[in-house]
Short mmCIF file of C-alpha atoms in Angstrom, two decimals:
data_model
loop_
_atom_site.label_atom_id
_atom_site.label_comp_id
_atom_site.label_asym_id
_atom_site.label_seq_id
_atom_site.Cartn_x
_atom_site.Cartn_y
_atom_site.Cartn_z
CA GLN T 694 -93.60 8.20 38.56
CA ALA T 695 -91.47 5.15 37.90
CA GLN T 696 -88.17 6.02 36.15
CA LEU T 697 -85.07 4.28 35.02
CA VAL T 698 -82.08 6.33 33.65
CA GLU T 699 -79.11 4.58 32.08
CA SER T 700 -75.66 6.30 32.00
CA GLY T 701 -72.18 5.45 31.19
CA GLY T 702 -72.34 4.46 27.50
CA GLY T 703 -69.85 5.72 24.92
CA LEU T 704 -67.28 4.86 22.34
CA VAL T 705 -64.51 2.44 23.19
CA GLN T 706 -61.85 0.45 21.52
CA PRO T 707 -62.08 -3.33 21.16
CA GLY T 708 -60.83 -5.01 24.32
CA GLY T 709 -61.75 -1.89 26.34
CA SER T 710 -64.08 -1.65 29.27
CA LEU T 711 -67.12 0.26 30.36
CA ARG T 712 -69.49 0.37 33.27
CA LEU T 713 -73.11 1.20 32.68
CA SER T 714 -75.32 2.55 35.47
CA CYS T 715 -79.14 2.49 35.77
CA ALA T 716 -80.67 4.74 38.49
CA ALA T 717 -84.22 3.73 39.64
CA SER T 718 -86.86 5.87 41.27
CA GLY T 719 -90.55 5.89 41.94
CA PHE T 720 -91.06 2.15 42.72
CA ALA T 721 -89.94 -0.42 45.23
CA PHE T 722 -86.63 -1.26 43.72
CA VAL T 723 -85.71 -4.11 46.13
CA SER T 724 -88.91 -6.11 44.99
CA TYR T 725 -87.84 -6.07 41.36
CA ALA T 726 -85.54 -8.23 39.16
CA MET T 727 -83.34 -5.99 37.34
CA SER T 728 -82.12 -6.71 33.80
CA TRP T 729 -79.90 -5.25 30.98
CA TYR T 730 -81.05 -5.66 27.42
CA ARG T 731 -79.41 -4.46 24.21
CA GLN T 732 -80.48 -3.79 20.66
CA ALA T 733 -78.18 -3.59 17.69
CA PRO T 734 -79.28 -1.98 14.38
CA GLY T 735 -81.56 -4.15 12.47
CA LYS T 736 -81.67 -6.80 15.29
CA GLU T 737 -84.26 -7.65 17.91
CA ARG T 738 -83.80 -6.58 21.41
CA GLU T 739 -82.02 -9.23 23.49
CA LEU T 740 -81.49 -10.04 27.08
CA VAL T 741 -77.94 -9.51 28.20
CA ALA T 742 -78.01 -10.12 32.01
CA VAL T 743 -80.55 -10.39 34.86
CA ILE T 744 -80.19 -10.27 38.65
CA THR T 745 -83.12 -11.23 40.83
CA SER T 746 -84.56 -9.12 43.66
CA SER T 747 -83.02 -9.04 47.05
CA ALA T 748 -85.03 -12.02 48.12
CA GLY T 749 -82.92 -14.16 45.88
CA ASP T 750 -79.39 -14.46 44.42
CA SER T 751 -79.95 -15.69 40.82
CA ILE T 752 -77.84 -14.11 38.11
CA ASN T 753 -77.98 -15.21 34.55
CA TYR T 754 -76.07 -13.94 31.33
CA ALA T 755 -76.48 -14.27 27.67
CA ASP T 756 -73.98 -16.89 26.29
CA SER T 757 -72.34 -14.18 24.24
CA VAL T 758 -71.36 -12.10 27.24
CA LYS T 759 -70.49 -14.74 29.83
CA GLY T 760 -67.03 -14.36 31.43
CA ARG T 761 -66.94 -10.65 30.14
CA PHE T 762 -69.98 -8.82 31.71
CA THR T 763 -70.97 -8.77 35.34
CA ILE T 764 -74.31 -7.40 36.51
CA SER T 765 -74.72 -6.14 40.09
CA ARG T 766 -77.16 -4.00 42.20
CA ASP T 767 -76.84 -1.61 45.04
CA ASN T 768 -80.27 -1.66 46.77
CA ALA T 769 -79.37 1.22 49.02
CA LYS T 770 -78.61 3.49 45.88
CA LYS T 771 -81.30 1.95 43.95
CA THR T 772 -78.91 1.46 41.05
CA VAL T 773 -77.96 -1.58 38.94
CA PHE T 774 -74.74 -1.84 37.07
CA LEU T 775 -73.23 -3.57 34.14
CA GLN T 776 -69.55 -3.98 34.09
CA MET T 777 -68.35 -4.72 30.55
CA ASN T 778 -64.87 -6.02 30.07
CA ASN T 779 -63.04 -7.23 26.83
CA LEU T 780 -65.43 -5.51 24.66
CA LYS T 781 -66.09 -6.65 21.16
CA PRO T 782 -67.51 -4.85 18.08
CA GLU T 783 -70.44 -7.17 18.33
CA ASP T 784 -71.29 -5.59 21.63
CA THR T 785 -72.28 -2.41 19.89
CA ALA T 786 -75.93 -1.66 20.66
CA VAL T 787 -78.12 0.56 22.72
CA TYR T 788 -78.25 -0.84 26.13
CA TYR T 789 -81.55 -0.76 28.08
CA CYS T 790 -82.36 -1.19 31.77
CA ASN T 791 -85.34 -3.10 32.78
CA ALA T 792 -87.22 -3.68 36.05
CA GLN T 793 -89.70 -6.43 36.54
CA TRP T 794 -91.96 -7.64 39.27
CA ARG T 795 -93.76 -10.47 37.66
CA LEU T 796 -96.11 -11.30 40.46
CA LEU T 797 -97.61 -7.82 40.17
CA HIS T 798 -97.39 -7.62 36.40
CA LYS T 799 -95.10 -4.54 36.66
CA THR T 800 -92.34 -3.75 34.04
CA TYR T 801 -90.39 -0.52 33.52
CA TRP T 802 -87.90 0.43 30.79
CA GLY T 803 -85.14 3.08 30.66
CA GLN T 804 -84.71 4.99 27.46
CA GLY T 805 -81.23 3.37 26.72
CA THR T 806 -77.52 4.38 26.43
CA GLN T 807 -75.43 3.95 23.37
CA VAL T 808 -72.39 1.64 23.54
CA THR T 809 -70.11 1.56 20.46
CA VAL T 810 -67.07 -0.59 20.17
CA SER T 811 -64.84 0.27 17.27
CA SER T 812 -61.39 0.81 16.31
#
């Protein structure tokens, strides 16, 4: 059974840092592009960052997080990370982990972890 489990969310002050983790199991992790999405109350889910499978080296970020967030993956541990620095109140959202292998039409989602940035 394919599974993605996010962790590391919580309440932080503006300007603080947080590192999210997404542990994958039940599928060929190295073949999948991994992404982080987020959804704030009343808003659509948006793509935050994506890192391609080990066959490539492409990384992309939403304009709103460039220079502050870093996505990375550890294929040996089947885990993807999102390091978030200089957090802002507008970063408050539920953050979701996503795995996608477009060639095989495979997509998996985690259940999300809450990140709240507030003073």
